[in-house]
Amino acid sequence: MASLDAIFSPKSVAVIGASTRRGSLGREILHNIIEYEFHGTLFPVNPKADFIHSIKCYPSVLDIPDAVELAIVVVPADAVPHVLRECGEKGVKGIVVISAGFKETGEDGAKREQELVRIVRDYGMRLIGPNCMGVFGTHPKVRLNATFAPMMPIDGDVAFMSQSGAMGVAILHAIGRMNVGFSFFASVGNKADVSGNDLLTYWEGDERTRVIALYLESFGNPRRFTRLAKRISRHKPIIAVKSGRTPAGARAATSHTGALAGGELAVDALLSQVGVLRAESIEDMLDLVVAFSRCPLPRGNRVAVLTNAGGPAIMATDALLAAEMSMAKLSQETKEDLKSFLPDEASVINPIDMIASARAEDYRRALEVLLDDPGVDLAIVVSVPPHMLVPDDVAEAITQVSRRHAKPVLGTFMAKEEFYETFPKRHPDCPPLYRFPESAARAAASLYRYRRWQQRPVGEVRTFEVDRDAALELTQSQLDKGGGPMSQENAFALLRAYGVPVAAVSRVADVEEAVAAAERIGYPVVLKASDARIEHKSDVGGVALDLRSDSDVRSALHVMRDGIHKTRGLEVEAFVVQRQAAPGREVILGMAQDPLFGPLLMFGSGGRYVEVFKDIAFRVLPLTDVDAHEMIESIKGYTLLTGFRGEPPVDLVTAEEMILRVAQLVSDFDCIREMDINPFLLTPQRADCMAVDVRIRLGDPGSAAQDLAP
Amino acid sequence: MASLDAIFSPKSVAVIGASTRRGSLGREILHNIIEYEFHGTLFPVNPKADFIHSIKCYPSVLDIPDAVELAIVVVPADAVPHVLRECGEKGVKGIVVISAGFKETGEDGAKREQELVRIVRDYGMRLIGPNCMGVFGTHPKVRLNATFAPMMPIDGDVAFMSQSGAMGVAILHAIGRMNVGFSFFASVGNKADVSGNDLLTYWEGDERTRVIALYLESFGNPRRFTRLAKRISRHKPIIAVKSGRTPAGARAATSHTGALAGGELAVDALLSQVGVLRAESIEDMLDLVVAFSRCPLPRGNRVAVLTNAGGPAIMATDALLAAEMSMAKLSQETKEDLKSFLPDEASVINPIDMIASARAEDYRRALEVLLDDPGVDLAIVVSVPPHMLVPDDVAEAITQVSRRHAKPVLGTFMAKEEFYETFPKRHPDCPPLYRFPESAARAAASLYRYRRWQQRPVGEVRTFEVDRDAALELTQSQLDKGGGPMSQENAFALLRAYGVPVAAVSRVADVEEAVAAAERIGYPVVLKASDARIEHKSDVGGVALDLRSDSDVRSALHVMRDGIHKTRGLEVEAFVVQRQAAPGREVILGMAQDPLFGPLLMFGSGGRYVEVFKDIAFRVLPLTDVDAHEMIESIKGYTLLTGFRGEPPVDLVTAEEMILRVAQLVSDFDCIREMDINPFLLTPQRADCMAVDVRIRLGDPGSAAQDLAP
């Protein structure tokens, strides 16, 4: 694939469809390129004009005497293929198609879009769009603003990709208002050729880009995104807003896992697993972008809050604690330093309330002292105007102090609206300035969360020795029968082939066989109905626990057989006798296929009520040992696993290994469409840990994906 | 108590401590009163000046020849008592003490503050403050701006009370910027006399006030607040931000309920139970205030989203669905009406995307059609600038349409910052204008939530016939022993006295008695250790379930006795034999005393792991039947109670009654400090429902409150 240099740092640009009519896209783009002073040569192309915006105009790109690296195409949709072919002939390397009228309009448009892709592939060109708002790059040696947005970019370190042109411009505008600068912007439109993933790769290598921001409405290739984002987020923060819901109700899932695996859960799992900071709203995204652009990362989560009023400091403290930050404990020395110049009524216990009389000089001295305290990792400075709304002197003081320190400082100023725009213009290296204490607190928490992500071990995707042939045989024989749910015996065998221990089981046909099996296994035992037509055995009285004698087994079997016959009209095919498991914790280990994201692994508190209490964690593949570990730690029931009220802890190493083995199994066999190991019993000893019950459904990956698609 | 009329609609005002020095509080307040054109007579008081701000000045309030209704006091703290006495002599009725230097500064200040209270009570005056920012009232016949905030109030229907002066001014300023007007503002400072509750009562009766907004840092008298807010919120929305945390970790709770009942949970329970809309942040509060001030209430939750761009409409839809709103299904007629004038590429399935070419006229026609559809309860209009940031024509169009309809319309405009300030100034009846779709969606959801609150039945506090004498005897005998945990037998007896059914229990001393009791009760039985020194029996192996024979009982008792001896060094006092309960659902019914809010009742999923899964609901007293019903419905485990996967539902009427009976018990006996009924067994038949285990701790209300205080 050719690089994106031709698009983002061309030496010459043709605007094909340039226009003289004010307000038309072809005129606005040309105007923006000139106005922003593109560092290269610009060629308007329009057969009906001799010059546009004072520049000589050519009838077609082929008529331009010089080389053309990038073409911005603004002609009507049906003329675009012809124009692209001419570009190919001319040797143009990069294309941005602004024109709409492609995939977004239906089938005819989709065909036309495919034609564009063929043409650019034929000529080795790269294309952004169609149906987009354009791109810009601010490097002083390029200075290309090929958008029709009514604003000029500010040079900076944020690269921003938007899947919606309109939202893109609105976000650009809002970020620009805070005087945060961009390195690149791309509105990717229909993503016919250049995808979000291509941009991520390109921006990864760009030295100026320190922060990547994404407005996403869908994922083209989530598995490639996973790999890329995981790598890039190690050294550059990626902040994303993802809109759009998947109607989870549309699925016909028969497993616990399938019923719980909605589209948004998959998106959440994916983003957090690869270190992407998911913003909850556009506003949240703006707050994070300005923080990451203006602040270093904190070493820890200990925050000092410096204020001239109690109220907003309490709000900040509330929001910090809710986001798992902590309030720094100030050293004795720090407290004494503060006391030496603050009035008696001031509080030198964090939050540090200098009371309403505080002046800019007090802010300067106090912030200096706080940042010097090794127990403080970052500071939030709150300034509320006691009489007058002129906080510039306080903002200047904290800007000066923060310059000298490697710790983040975030400001909360209650000021007139102009302040937030004008102050950063005059002081481009000022701390991020928020209107409300909660915004500063949430942004501070994200800085710390990202710092932790960077320090988190990468982990590895472990591969265990397994009996893949046996698994292949088991799955193939089920697929030969047309797929569907495996028998419990075969499902257990499949787990065993991948090293997942399972309960000892005897399949029996009648009472006498059941009693014989129970005596062989040893009491107490469990009796279960075994019939592929029954989805959740315990719902139909198909499970009897803790049977302690022959007569217990006899009566349980009779009750079960008659009950199921009566309620479901089924003659139960067979029964299963298992040894009653050792005391332990029931967890669920499951998998459901997402049409887009592939296998979603689930771990959580197990039992019959998984869907009710939803104490679960999801992850996508590939799954590392660190991911598995975090899954276990993230559920509420983790407290029980580590030993609740003096009970012995379960074997967590085995728990982690089991998740990884299941990951290996479902990644080797994509014919596994759904799986519930529920309960998987975790006990203190590895030897007692086992899958007690399992449901596995096989199917054709292709058709199943369609079945599950919303 | 005298009314607050003297404070909020005086005919004459004295500013005591008026000053000529610019920037001083005494000058700024005087200036604000003049500038806002107080509709009455103003008297500056200052012994050192003849006139201030061109107005004749008096040495003391006693020298003023005319009557004075309200005095604003800005003299130093130690001079305030004297000044107040003079006011009393003069016949002043209302006082606002701006001066600081009272309770907030320590013990001396607190004493001085008590003196102020004595003086105002002696003379029958009412006092706001001290240590506050002042008050204003905008009624055209009053027009009093007695604050030193650097802004002039806009006349309107929002009454706003702030516990923090600085935050109050910041919030006033932010709300004013949106051109939302106020009826009253009060910064209450230390609340020495006039409390937030007094203001609520006063504003309840004020015709112009339609919306009440509160910035709270603490509750003075939460029980009175409960009664008031419950009544007022029926006809006027109350929007509150509450900051400040209670360090829940500071409590030494021995019950599940006590361990879970943190201060913030109590605040949440209280506010939602009395219909107060708790804003999550200051920003959220602003969003709600503007919505309630400008919108009628919706009849239902069916929203139409009208947009010219897909991205923000998806964001709005996400936020709406997350807030339990629904997307309106448009009628066939509506769709055809829309199609008749929108381009082919437009989507007439909600969200209605008119695409980028939409003009103001399209917004006007489309919104008209949507609001005429009986399936639409409210509309969110999104406008993103395609080329130019000038949305005024679209905003004008929707303002015109919304005038003619009784359904709420909320706007989301991505525009230049000036737009949000200038448009509402020119169109005071415009819809609320938000910057981001999520804000509009959350505000819409709050309008609907409040509408539902208004329609919710009031409910009643039911009183059951109980054996109060028996309960008194049981509690008194325990208190005579110094309080502490009751024996299980007595705790069961206390529940029985209040009509809460309990498991049949035999207390036994040894193996032989246990076997005899088991045979009398009938197998299967449960054996439990009974010893007040053991807090959680199951944690020490003190519970053995499902014992089916004499030998089961014998061996269980031996194991239990030896185990507890070994691990805890205790000779178990006695044992309890109970009938094994019928199959049912285990819930917990609990109570913990909050030092401020009184008894907090808890209902939730029961069992040993209450603290782990935290599937619980809290409510404060007084508790109505509707409250009890909502508690039950609000937990996740509610699904299990209503019959999960074909199982019979439990008796929910009994569940509700049990909550109410426990409420009656703890409200009758405030010596009950903590209670866990866990599990309480709910079954399909009332006769089988019962408390299986209970822990009740008694103590002296006074001293216990201090123990628990943070």
Coordinates of N, CA, C and O in Angstrom, one line a residue, chain A residues 1 30 39 60 78 92 107 125 129 145 147 168 211 215 224 232 255 280 321 470 473 552 578 613 636:
Chain A
M1 N 0.8 -1.2 0.0 CA 0.0 0.0 0.0 C 0.9 1.3 0.0 O 1.8 1.4 0.8
L30 N -11.2 25.8 -2.1 CA -10.2 26.5 -2.8 C -9.8 27.7 -1.9 O -8.6 28.0 -1.6
H39 N 1.6 25.5 1.5 CA 3.1 25.6 1.2 C 3.4 24.8 0.0 O 4.0 23.7 0.1
S60 N -8.9 20.3 -17.4 CA -8.9 19.0 -16.8 C -7.5 18.8 -16.1 O -6.6 19.6 -16.4
D78 N -21.6 11.2 -10.5 CA -21.4 10.4 -11.7 C -20.2 10.8 -12.6 O -19.7 10.0 -13.4
V92 N -1.3 11.3 -10.4 CA -1.7 11.8 -9.1 C -1.6 10.6 -8.1 O -1.9 9.5 -8.4
E107 N -28.0 1.3 -3.6 CA -27.2 0.3 -4.4 C -26.4 0.8 -5.5 O -25.3 0.5 -5.7
M125 N -3.2 4.6 -6.4 CA -3.5 5.9 -5.6 C -4.2 5.5 -4.3 O -4.6 4.4 -4.1
G129 N -12.5 9.4 1.5 CA -13.9 9.6 1.2 C -14.5 8.4 0.5 O -14.0 7.3 0.7
N145 N -5.0 23.1 4.2 CA -6.4 23.1 4.7 C -7.4 22.8 3.6 O -8.0 23.7 3.0
T147 N -10.4 21.5 3.6 CA -11.7 21.2 4.1 C -12.6 22.4 3.7 O -12.1 23.5 3.3
G168 N -17.6 16.2 13.0 CA -16.1 16.5 12.9 C -15.9 18.0 13.0 O -15.1 18.5 13.8
V211 N -1.4 13.2 20.6 CA -2.7 12.7 21.0 C -3.5 12.4 19.8 O -3.5 13.2 18.8
Y215 N -13.7 10.2 16.4 CA -15.2 10.2 16.5 C -15.6 9.0 15.6 O -15.5 9.1 14.4
R224 N -8.3 -5.7 13.3 CA -7.1 -4.9 13.0 C -7.0 -3.7 13.9 O -5.9 -3.4 14.4
I232 N -0.4 1.3 19.6 CA -0.2 2.7 19.5 C -0.5 3.4 20.9 O 0.2 4.3 21.3
S255 N -27.8 -19.2 25.0 CA -26.9 -19.3 26.1 C -26.9 -18.1 27.0 O -27.4 -17.0 26.6
E280 N -17.4 9.6 27.3 CA -18.8 9.3 27.5 C -19.7 10.2 26.6 O -20.8 9.8 26.4
L321 N -12.9 11.2 44.0 CA -13.0 9.9 44.7 C -13.9 8.9 43.9 O -13.6 7.7 43.9
A470 N -8.3 -34.5 18.5 CA -9.5 -35.0 19.2 C -10.6 -33.9 19.1 O -11.8 -34.3 18.8
E473 N -12.1 -33.8 15.6 CA -13.0 -34.9 15.4 C -14.3 -34.7 16.0 O -15.4 -34.9 15.4
D552 N -32.2 -42.2 47.5 CA -32.3 -40.8 47.1 C -32.2 -40.8 45.5 O -32.9 -40.1 44.9
Q578 N -23.1 -37.7 38.3 CA -21.8 -37.0 38.5 C -21.5 -37.1 40.0 O -22.4 -37.1 40.8
F613 N -28.1 -11.1 37.8 CA -27.1 -10.2 38.5 C -26.0 -9.6 37.7 O -25.4 -8.7 38.0
K636 N -17.6 -8.3 40.7 CA -17.9 -8.1 42.1 C -17.5 -9.3 42.9 O -17.0 -9.2 44.1

